Structure formats: structure tokens, C-alpha cells
Short mmCIF file of C-alpha atoms and ligand atoms in Angstrom, two decimals:
data_model
loop_
_atom_site.label_atom_id
_atom_site.label_comp_id
_atom_site.label_asym_id
_atom_site.label_seq_id
_atom_site.Cartn_x
_atom_site.Cartn_y
_atom_site.Cartn_z
CA UNK A 107 0.83 -46.91 51.10
CA UNK A 108 1.06 -47.90 47.47
CA UNK A 109 -2.35 -46.38 46.94
CA UNK A 110 -1.28 -43.12 48.59
CA UNK A 111 1.82 -42.94 46.40
CA UNK A 112 -0.33 -43.38 43.30
CA UNK A 113 -2.69 -40.59 44.42
CA UNK A 114 0.23 -38.27 45.12
CA UNK A 115 1.75 -39.08 41.71
CA UNK A 116 -1.58 -38.39 40.00
CA UNK A 117 -2.02 -35.11 41.84
CA UNK A 118 1.52 -34.06 40.87
CA UNK A 119 0.88 -34.97 37.27
CA UNK A 120 -2.35 -32.99 37.24
CA UNK A 121 -0.73 -29.98 38.87
CA UNK A 122 2.30 -30.13 36.58
CA UNK A 123 0.20 -30.72 33.49
CA UNK A 124 -2.26 -27.96 34.34
CA UNK A 125 0.60 -25.62 35.15
CA UNK A 126 2.11 -26.24 31.76
CA UNK A 127 -1.19 -25.77 30.01
CA UNK A 128 -1.74 -22.44 31.76
CA UNK A 129 1.80 -21.34 30.98
CA UNK A 130 1.10 -22.14 27.31
CA UNK A 131 -1.66 -19.55 27.24
CA UNK A 132 -0.68 -17.00 29.85
CA UNK A 133 3.02 -17.15 29.04
CA UNK A 134 2.56 -15.62 25.60
CA UNK A 135 2.80 -11.88 25.40
CA UNK A 136 0.27 -10.15 23.18
CA UNK A 137 3.10 -9.51 20.75
CA UNK A 138 3.95 -13.22 20.58
CA UNK A 139 0.31 -14.12 20.09
CA UNK A 140 -0.16 -11.60 17.28
CA UNK A 141 3.10 -12.70 15.68
CA UNK A 142 1.98 -16.31 15.38
CA UNK A 143 -0.32 -15.77 12.41
CA UNK A 144 -1.62 -13.05 10.10
CA UNK A 145 -5.28 -11.96 10.20
CA UNK A 146 -5.82 -13.40 6.73
CA UNK A 147 -6.93 -10.08 5.16
CA UNK A 148 -5.61 -7.99 2.23
CA UNK A 149 -4.23 -10.82 0.12
CA UNK A 150 -3.86 -8.24 -2.65
CA UNK A 151 -2.94 -4.58 -1.92
CA UNK A 152 -5.98 -2.71 -0.53
CA UNK A 153 -7.71 -0.30 -2.92
CA UNK A 154 -9.96 2.57 -1.98
CA UNK A 155 -10.12 6.26 -1.16
CA UNK A 156 -8.92 8.28 1.85
CA UNK A 157 -9.97 11.83 2.73
CA UNK A 158 -6.59 13.23 3.84
CA UNK A 159 -4.65 14.23 0.70
CA UNK A 160 -7.49 16.39 -0.63
CA UNK A 161 -9.62 17.39 2.35
CA UNK A 162 -7.24 17.14 5.35
CA UNK A 163 -9.19 18.20 8.49
CA UNK A 164 -11.96 19.66 6.34
CA UNK A 165 -13.82 16.37 6.10
CA UNK A 166 -17.51 15.87 6.91
CA UNK A 167 -20.29 13.38 6.31
CA UNK A 168 -21.55 15.06 3.12
CA UNK A 169 -18.11 14.71 1.53
CA UNK A 170 -17.82 11.06 2.52
CA UNK A 171 -21.33 10.27 1.23
CA UNK A 172 -20.71 12.11 -2.05
CA UNK A 173 -17.44 10.22 -2.46
CA UNK A 174 -19.11 6.87 -1.81
CA UNK A 175 -21.81 7.75 -4.38
CA UNK A 176 -19.18 8.74 -6.93
CA UNK A 177 -17.12 5.63 -6.29
CA UNK A 178 -20.16 3.46 -6.90
CA UNK A 179 -21.16 5.24 -10.13
CA UNK A 180 -17.85 6.40 -11.68
CA UNK A 181 -16.44 2.95 -12.37
CA UNK A 182 -14.10 3.13 -9.36
CA UNK A 183 -15.93 0.40 -7.47
CA UNK A 184 -16.07 -1.81 -10.56
CA UNK A 185 -12.31 -1.28 -11.04
CA UNK A 186 -11.66 -2.65 -7.53
CA UNK A 187 -11.58 0.47 -5.29
CA UNK A 188 -13.34 -0.76 -2.19
CA UNK A 189 -12.51 1.05 1.04
CA UNK A 190 -13.84 4.55 1.83
CA UNK A 191 -11.58 5.74 4.65
CA UNK A 192 -12.07 8.84 6.81
CA UNK A 193 -8.67 10.05 7.94
CA UNK A 194 -7.93 12.41 10.85
CA UNK A 195 -10.34 14.89 12.46
CA UNK A 196 -13.62 12.93 12.55
CA UNK A 197 -13.40 12.59 16.34
CA UNK A 198 -15.33 14.36 19.03
CA UNK A 199 -14.55 13.93 22.76
CA UNK A 200 -14.68 10.65 24.68
CA UNK A 201 -17.92 10.16 26.64
CA UNK A 202 -18.20 9.57 30.40
CA UNK A 203 -17.29 5.89 29.95
CA UNK A 204 -14.34 6.61 27.71
CA UNK A 205 -16.04 5.71 24.43
CA UNK A 206 -15.01 7.80 21.43
CA UNK A 207 -17.69 9.95 19.80
CA UNK A 208 -17.84 11.67 16.41
CA UNK A 209 -17.39 15.42 15.89
CA UNK A 210 -21.05 16.48 16.14
CA UNK A 211 -20.67 19.40 13.72
CA UNK A 212 -18.99 17.47 10.95
CA UNK A 213 -20.72 14.12 11.45
CA UNK A 214 -24.15 14.95 12.95
CA UNK A 215 -25.64 11.59 11.89
CA UNK A 216 -22.86 9.68 13.62
CA UNK A 217 -20.31 7.20 12.31
CA UNK A 218 -22.60 4.14 12.36
CA UNK A 219 -25.05 5.84 9.98
CA UNK A 220 -22.19 6.81 7.67
CA UNK A 221 -20.76 3.31 7.72
CA UNK A 222 -24.23 1.91 6.91
CA UNK A 223 -24.47 4.35 4.01
CA UNK A 224 -21.06 3.34 2.60
CA UNK A 225 -22.01 -0.33 2.93
CA UNK A 226 -25.33 0.33 1.18
CA UNK A 227 -23.31 1.50 -1.84
CA UNK A 228 -21.54 -1.87 -1.94
CA UNK A 229 -18.31 -0.45 -0.50
CA UNK A 230 -16.33 -0.97 2.69
CA UNK A 231 -15.76 1.56 5.44
CA UNK A 232 -12.52 2.67 7.07
CA UNK A 233 -11.53 4.97 9.89
CA UNK A 234 -8.42 6.51 11.47
CA UNK A 235 -6.84 6.60 14.91
CA UNK A 236 -3.43 6.99 16.51
CA UNK A 237 -1.27 5.02 18.95
CA UNK A 238 -0.64 8.16 21.03
CA UNK A 239 -2.81 10.17 23.40
CA UNK A 240 -3.69 12.52 20.55
CA UNK A 241 -3.85 12.09 16.77
CA UNK A 242 -1.62 14.17 14.49
CA UNK A 243 -4.57 16.59 14.15
CA UNK A 244 -4.94 16.86 17.95
CA UNK A 245 -8.04 14.65 18.34
CA UNK A 246 -8.23 11.88 20.99
CA UNK A 247 -5.87 8.99 20.19
CA UNK A 248 -6.32 5.35 21.21
CA UNK A 249 -3.55 4.92 23.78
CA UNK A 250 -5.15 3.33 26.85
CA UNK A 251 -8.42 2.80 24.96
CA UNK A 252 -7.33 0.22 22.39
CA UNK A 253 -9.80 -2.58 23.21
CA UNK A 254 -12.63 -0.14 23.80
CA UNK A 255 -11.97 1.59 20.46
CA UNK A 256 -11.65 -1.68 18.54
CA UNK A 257 -15.00 -2.74 19.95
CA UNK A 258 -16.57 0.60 19.01
CA UNK A 259 -15.23 0.29 15.45
CA UNK A 260 -16.58 -3.27 15.18
CA UNK A 261 -19.99 -2.08 16.38
CA UNK A 262 -19.92 0.71 13.81
CA UNK A 263 -19.13 -1.78 11.03
CA UNK A 264 -15.58 -0.55 10.39
CA UNK A 265 -13.63 -2.70 7.88
CA UNK A 266 -10.27 -0.88 7.85
CA UNK A 267 -8.27 1.03 10.46
CA UNK A 268 -5.41 3.40 9.66
CA UNK A 269 -3.38 3.77 12.85
CA UNK A 270 -1.01 6.73 13.08
CA UNK A 271 2.06 7.41 15.23
CA UNK A 272 1.86 11.05 16.47
CA UNK A 273 2.18 11.94 20.17
CA UNK A 274 3.39 8.48 21.17
CA UNK A 275 6.13 9.69 23.53
CA UNK A 276 8.43 6.81 24.40
CA UNK A 277 6.01 4.07 23.33
CA UNK A 278 7.59 1.10 21.60
CA UNK A 279 6.17 0.72 18.09
CA UNK A 280 6.30 -3.07 18.02
CA UNK A 281 4.35 -3.32 21.26
CA UNK A 282 1.91 -0.51 20.51
CA UNK A 283 0.92 -1.89 17.09
CA UNK A 284 0.64 -5.43 18.50
CA UNK A 285 -1.82 -4.21 21.15
CA UNK A 286 -4.10 -2.63 18.54
CA UNK A 287 -3.71 -5.63 16.19
CA UNK A 288 -4.79 -7.86 19.06
CA UNK A 289 -7.67 -5.57 20.03
CA UNK A 290 -8.97 -5.63 16.44
CA UNK A 291 -8.80 -9.42 16.38
CA UNK A 292 -10.68 -9.58 19.69
CA UNK A 293 -13.40 -7.29 18.33
CA UNK A 294 -15.01 -10.10 16.37
CA UNK A 295 -14.92 -8.25 13.04
CA UNK A 296 -12.36 -8.66 10.22
CA UNK A 297 -10.63 -5.25 10.09
CA UNK A 298 -7.70 -4.49 7.76
CA UNK A 299 -4.91 -2.95 9.84
CA UNK A 300 -3.03 -0.11 8.13
CA UNK A 301 0.04 0.88 10.16
CA UNK A 302 1.11 4.50 9.70
CA UNK A 303 4.42 4.60 11.55
CA UNK A 304 6.33 6.23 8.65
CA UNK A 305 9.04 3.56 8.64
CA UNK A 306 10.80 4.95 11.73
CA UNK A 307 11.10 1.58 13.51
CA UNK A 308 11.46 -0.39 10.25
CA UNK A 309 8.12 -2.25 10.50
CA UNK A 310 8.98 -4.35 7.42
CA UNK A 311 11.37 -6.27 9.71
CA UNK A 312 8.74 -7.23 12.33
CA UNK A 313 5.18 -6.39 11.28
CA UNK A 314 4.44 -9.16 8.76
CA UNK A 315 1.75 -10.65 11.02
CA UNK A 316 0.87 -7.44 12.86
CA UNK A 317 -0.33 -5.20 10.06
CA UNK A 318 -1.67 -5.67 6.54
CA UNK A 319 0.25 -2.64 5.30
CA UNK A 320 2.79 -0.31 6.82
CA UNK A 321 3.90 3.12 5.72
CA UNK A 322 7.56 3.12 4.74
CA UNK A 323 8.08 6.91 4.60
CA UNK A 324 6.89 10.30 5.83
CA UNK A 325 3.95 11.94 4.07
CA UNK A 326 3.64 12.27 0.31
CA UNK A 327 2.93 15.67 -1.20
CA UNK A 328 1.64 16.50 -4.63
CA UNK A 329 4.95 16.96 -6.44
CA UNK A 330 6.98 14.79 -8.80
CA UNK A 331 10.49 15.77 -7.68
CA UNK A 332 10.48 19.35 -6.35
CA UNK A 333 11.00 19.38 -2.59
CA UNK A 334 9.20 21.83 -0.35
CA UNK A 335 11.93 23.46 1.80
CA UNK A 336 9.35 24.43 4.45
CA UNK A 337 8.13 20.85 4.96
CA UNK A 338 10.98 18.46 5.65
CA UNK A 339 8.69 15.53 6.39
CA UNK A 340 6.89 15.87 3.05
CA UNK A 341 8.19 13.63 0.28
CA UNK A 342 7.97 13.90 -3.49
CA UNK A 343 7.00 10.93 -5.65
CA UNK A 344 10.62 10.25 -6.68
CA UNK A 345 11.80 10.53 -3.05
CA UNK A 346 9.26 7.96 -1.95
CA UNK A 347 10.10 5.63 -4.83
CA UNK A 348 13.77 5.67 -3.80
CA UNK A 349 12.89 4.90 -0.16
CA UNK A 350 10.28 2.21 -0.87
CA UNK A 351 11.91 0.33 -3.76
CA UNK A 352 14.75 -1.31 -1.78
CA UNK A 353 12.19 -2.86 0.60
CA UNK A 354 10.63 -4.96 -2.16
CA UNK A 355 11.49 -8.35 -0.67
CA UNK A 356 9.50 -7.65 2.54
CA UNK A 357 6.13 -7.31 0.77
CA UNK A 358 3.73 -10.15 0.02
CA UNK A 359 0.08 -11.20 0.23
CA UNK A 360 -1.41 -9.85 3.46
CA UNK A 361 1.56 -7.59 4.31
CA UNK A 362 2.41 -4.71 1.99
CA UNK A 363 4.88 -1.85 1.95
CA UNK A 364 2.80 1.36 1.85
CA UNK A 365 4.50 4.28 0.05
CA UNK A 366 1.50 6.49 1.04
CA UNK A 367 -1.73 7.41 -0.69
CA UNK A 368 -2.15 8.62 -4.25
CA UNK A 369 -2.04 12.29 -5.27
CA UNK A 370 -3.41 11.60 -8.79
CA UNK A 371 -5.90 14.35 -9.66
CA UNK A 372 -4.92 16.84 -6.95
CA UNK A 373 -3.39 19.31 -9.41
CA UNK A 374 0.32 19.47 -8.53
CA UNK A 375 1.68 17.24 -11.30
CA UNK A 376 1.35 16.94 -15.07
CA UNK A 377 -0.66 14.07 -16.60
CA UNK A 378 2.64 12.33 -17.52
CA UNK A 379 3.84 12.64 -13.93
CA UNK A 380 0.57 11.29 -12.56
CA UNK A 381 0.77 8.35 -14.98
CA UNK A 382 4.29 7.68 -13.64
CA UNK A 383 3.13 7.99 -10.02
CA UNK A 384 0.28 5.52 -10.63
CA UNK A 385 2.42 3.08 -12.66
CA UNK A 386 5.23 3.08 -10.09
CA UNK A 387 2.73 2.40 -7.28
CA UNK A 388 1.31 -0.51 -9.29
CA UNK A 389 4.81 -1.88 -9.96
CA UNK A 390 5.54 -1.65 -6.21
CA UNK A 391 2.35 -3.60 -5.35
CA UNK A 392 1.38 -0.55 -3.28
CA UNK A 393 -2.06 -0.04 -1.76
CA UNK A 394 -3.97 2.05 -4.32
CA UNK A 395 -5.75 4.55 -2.09
CA UNK A 396 -7.00 7.47 -4.19
CA UNK A 397 -6.61 10.84 -2.47
CA UNK A 398 -8.46 13.16 -4.82
CA UNK A 399 -12.00 14.56 -5.04
CA UNK A 400 -13.64 11.57 -6.72
CA UNK A 401 -16.99 13.33 -7.06
CA UNK A 402 -15.45 16.04 -9.25
CA UNK A 403 -12.58 14.39 -11.13
CA UNK A 404 -11.75 15.23 -14.74
CA UNK A 405 -11.32 12.81 -17.65
CA UNK A 406 -7.52 12.67 -17.41
CA UNK A 407 -7.65 11.73 -13.74
CA UNK A 408 -10.32 9.16 -14.44
CA UNK A 409 -8.32 7.59 -17.27
CA UNK A 410 -5.35 7.15 -14.93
CA UNK A 411 -7.14 5.85 -11.83
CA UNK A 412 -9.31 3.55 -13.94
CA UNK A 413 -6.60 2.00 -16.10
CA UNK A 414 -7.63 -1.62 -15.56
CA UNK A 415 -4.47 -3.06 -17.11
CA UNK A 416 -2.21 -1.13 -14.73
CA UNK A 417 -4.47 -1.99 -11.78
CA UNK A 418 -4.19 -5.69 -12.71
CA UNK A 419 -0.40 -5.45 -12.31
CA UNK A 420 -0.82 -3.99 -8.81
CA UNK A 421 -3.41 -6.62 -7.87
CA UNK A 422 -1.56 -9.60 -9.35
CA UNK A 423 -2.11 -12.68 -7.18
CA UNK A 424 1.59 -13.57 -6.93
CA UNK A 425 1.99 -10.49 -4.75
CA UNK A 426 5.64 -9.77 -5.55
CA UNK A 427 6.71 -6.13 -5.28
CA UNK A 428 8.45 -5.03 -8.48
CA UNK A 429 11.84 -3.34 -8.41
CA UNK A 430 14.56 -1.75 -10.51
CA UNK A 431 16.65 -4.03 -12.67
CA UNK A 432 18.67 -1.35 -14.47
CA UNK A 433 19.50 2.30 -13.90
CA UNK A 434 21.09 5.00 -16.06
CA UNK A 435 21.68 8.67 -15.19
CA UNK A 436 17.99 9.53 -15.55
CA UNK A 437 16.45 6.32 -16.89
CA UNK A 438 15.32 3.15 -15.14
CA UNK A 439 14.00 -0.30 -16.03
CA UNK A 440 11.70 -2.04 -13.52
CA UNK A 441 10.34 -5.60 -13.48
CA UNK A 442 7.53 -7.24 -11.50
CA UNK A 443 7.06 -11.01 -11.82
CA UNK A 444 3.41 -12.00 -12.30
CA UNK A 445 1.34 -15.07 -11.57
CA UNK A 446 1.47 -17.46 -14.52
CA UNK A 447 5.08 -16.68 -15.41
CA UNK A 448 4.63 -13.28 -17.03
CA UNK A 449 6.32 -10.03 -16.06
CA UNK A 450 5.29 -6.39 -15.90
CA UNK A 451 7.90 -3.95 -17.20
CA UNK A 452 8.29 -0.24 -16.56
CA UNK A 453 10.58 2.05 -18.54
CA UNK A 454 10.87 5.20 -16.42
CA UNK A 455 12.36 8.51 -17.57
CA UNK A 456 13.15 10.76 -14.61
CA UNK A 457 14.84 13.33 -16.85
CA UNK A 458 13.59 16.57 -18.40
CA UNK A 459 14.21 15.40 -22.00
CA UNK A 460 12.58 12.55 -23.94
CA UNK A 461 14.67 9.37 -23.68
CA UNK A 462 14.80 6.07 -25.52
CA UNK A 463 14.92 3.28 -22.95
CA UNK A 464 15.37 -0.40 -23.75
CA UNK A 465 15.57 -3.74 -22.00
CA UNK A 466 16.00 -7.43 -22.80
CA UNK A 467 14.46 -10.75 -21.75
CA UNK A 468 17.62 -11.54 -19.84
CA UNK A 469 17.49 -8.29 -17.85
CA UNK A 470 13.84 -8.94 -17.01
CA UNK A 471 14.58 -12.36 -15.57
CA UNK A 472 12.87 -14.20 -18.42
CA UNK A 473 16.02 -16.16 -19.25
CA UNK A 474 15.99 -17.67 -22.70
CA UNK A 475 12.24 -17.40 -23.12
CA UNK A 476 11.01 -15.53 -26.17
CA UNK A 477 9.07 -12.39 -25.39
CA UNK A 478 5.73 -13.08 -27.03
CA UNK A 479 2.48 -11.29 -26.28
CA UNK A 480 3.83 -7.93 -25.26
CA UNK A 481 1.17 -5.40 -24.39
CA UNK A 482 1.52 -1.67 -23.89
CA UNK A 483 -0.60 -0.93 -20.78
CA UNK A 484 -1.07 2.79 -21.47
CA UNK A 485 -1.56 2.63 -25.27
CA UNK A 486 -3.70 -0.50 -24.78
CA UNK A 487 -2.29 -2.39 -27.77
CA UNK A 488 0.03 -5.25 -28.60
CA UNK A 489 3.58 -4.23 -29.50
CA UNK A 490 6.45 -6.00 -31.23
CA UNK A 491 9.88 -6.75 -29.91
CA UNK A 492 12.36 -7.00 -32.73
CA UNK A 493 15.45 -9.06 -31.78
CA UNK A 494 14.13 -9.76 -28.29
CA UNK A 495 14.56 -6.15 -27.26
CA UNK A 496 11.81 -4.01 -25.77
CA UNK A 497 12.35 -0.29 -26.37
CA UNK A 498 10.34 2.90 -26.22
CA UNK A 499 10.87 6.63 -26.43
CA UNK A 500 9.58 7.91 -23.12
CA UNK A 501 8.41 11.48 -22.48
CA UNK A 502 10.08 13.58 -19.74
CA UNK A 503 9.04 12.42 -16.23
CA UNK A 504 7.04 9.71 -18.00
CA UNK A 505 6.80 5.96 -18.25
CA UNK A 506 6.09 3.23 -20.76
CA UNK A 507 4.56 0.16 -19.14
CA UNK A 508 4.20 -3.31 -20.58
CA UNK A 509 3.01 -6.77 -19.71
CA UNK A 510 4.91 -9.69 -21.21
CA UNK A 511 3.30 -13.12 -21.36
CA UNK A 512 1.40 -14.50 -18.38
C1 GLA B 628 0.08 11.85 9.52
C2 GLA B 628 -0.11 10.74 8.49
C3 GLA B 628 -0.95 11.26 7.34
C4 GLA B 628 -2.29 11.76 7.85
C5 GLA B 628 -2.08 12.81 8.93
C6 GLA B 628 -3.38 13.17 9.63
O1 GLA B 628 0.85 12.88 9.01
O2 GLA B 628 1.12 10.27 8.04
O3 GLA B 628 -1.14 10.26 6.36
O4 GLA B 628 -3.02 10.65 8.37
O5 GLA B 628 -1.18 12.36 9.94
O6 GLA B 628 -3.21 14.14 10.62
#
């Protein structure tokens, strides 16, 4: 009898214990599992190139190869630009088993061959899909094919996925992005996950472990501050800055606010405006994804995209997004704390007239510290700060950018 009781107790313990163990695994939703930990990628904001801003749906394998060549030889790769990302419209139909294929006219050699080519240039390869049934350009989306697509990307050697939000019906963004994040993790390949949900469901509040970057706004267009009345969803640089800046505290290593890709070199802004655009993105620790024709860029464009001192501010290991510390009618002062105790400073003139803008150690959060080693990141020289004040006359729509200490 005693023996029987012991056997029953043991069986109960086993059943109870096993039940708990199973609940520990099966009880987690995919969302909960994804939320437990980040994928460990993108510890500094991703840098690279994306086809959309310049080529839109007019992208093909020659363009991507030429861009990869130019990135490898123009100094872009050496400056840190790494990912070559094909945006929308590369897709053909799904095959009989539901696997996605490439558009045979635009990509006759197939995506694997293109990915191999990009890798052979010492770069990484990225691709685009959408959480709906169709992409924004009307190609097949990934809804219902998430695990199959993630596996296909892994087999193709994809290193980066931009995942859009068109045609998603009543899908829940949190759930939809968790499914693809999980699918990518199950694929066996480290793939940076770029969420392109435009900020509608406020991903900065919940996507820290889901994505490596998330768009915070609708699409950028190549204008400093002149809106296009025909395109409500298109945002100017200053629009985007005002939407993205307040979100600074949500960004950090592995999870970045994405104010959209760069327009530098696409022709719609003046050199001063492009320098502002690039400097503001660096201050905001934004992904630096060039969106111009790299194979044919001019010297001005090159000098902006390849400004190593500005890039270093963006890529700073502390990973704090800079923000405004003072604001006048048309002038602003921005600060971004850097690893090692230094700070990056931006004096930004939004106005149409030159303006003298100044700031102090106190305003920049440097407390009583003296402001030694002040470097102008566009003039590439040391500057002086009489009486602890940093001041510059800034051209219309322009910036002056400095690094203090650190
Ligand atoms: C959306 C995205 C853009 C681009 C296009 C492609 O508008 O926000 O960045 O990917 O789709 O169709």
C-alpha cells in the first residue's frame, strides 16, 4: 500500500512537472518569445544604400551590381556603408509550392546570384517585403508565407529585410511584425529587421526586441521644407525632423528610430540643405541609408555622404539619439552625448537669412566642464570658444556641427 502511494505520488509529480515544462514552452505566444530578447544585430545604426528613393520600381540587377561596384570603389564601403538593399518591385510570382521568385525580366540571373555578387564586393545584401498580401508596389507580400519567405531569404544569403505595411487590412502590427521577426530568427541566418510601419502603431513603444529599426513617419521626399500638396503622405526633411526628434529616448543600440532613407544627391535640395539633412540624421542616430545613384554621384554629394567626422557621430557606440536643447523662431541647438564623455553639437538655421547661433557648456549638458578640443565637423578644423560660448554664423537652411571633447 505504501509502495503504491509512492508510485502514485511519483507519477503525479512527473505529470505535473512535465505539464509545467510543456506550458513553459507552448504557453508563450510568438510575440512573447520575440519580446524576450533582441536579435543582437545593428548595435550601431545600419548604413548602406536602398534603391527606392532614386529608382523606385525601375530597379534591375544591372543597377544593383553597378551600385555595389561603386560602393566598393568610391570610398562608401570604407566609410561604413555596408548594406545594398533592393526595395519594392523585385518580385515575380510565387511558384507552385508558394515560394517567391524574382521578376525574370529585371533579375534574370536570380536573387541568389545577385546576393553572391554583392557579397563578393565585401558588402551585405538586403531585400524588401510587406506584411500584407501585396507590397505597396502591388507585388506578392509575405502574409501567410512568413516562414517560407524567411527561409528563402536565408538560402539566398539575405542579411537585411525591410518589411513594409501596405495592404495589411485589419492585421495587428505588433503581431504581424513579431511573426516575421520570429520567422527570421528561425531561418538560421542573422538578418537585420527593418520595420516600415510608418509609425502608425507607435512601434517605439513595443518593438525594441522585435525590430532593429522602425520607421517613425510616412515617406520622405526630396525637399527641405516645401510640402507637395498632391502627396499628403510625403514628408519634407523639416517635417520628419519634427516628428522623429521627440522620440529620442526610445532609440538605442540594436533598436533605432528610422526617419527614412537619405535623399542626399537626388537633386531637390541645395548643398547646404543636404548638409543639414545628413547632419540631422547623424545627430538623430538614424540609419544612414543612401538613396541616390551612387555610380554617378558628383563631388558635392560625395563630400557629404563621405564626411567621416559626421558619420562617426551617427555611429557613436553610446547609441544615444541627439535632440534639441534650445529653440528660437528659426534657430535650434541640438546635442548628442557621445561615448567617452564628449558631445556632438548642431547649430541649425531653418530660416531664409543667415543667423548667428550660440550655445554654452551648461545648455549642452556639460555642466561646469571647460569646453576644450572643439572641432568643426564640416570645416574639419579645431575652433576656439571664447568665454565658454560656442557660436557660429550659419547660412540659410544650413548647419554648423561640432564635436566637443570625447
Ligand atoms: C512604402 C515605403 C517606402 C517604399 C515604398 C515601396 O511607401 O514606406 O519606403 O518602400 O513603399 O513601394
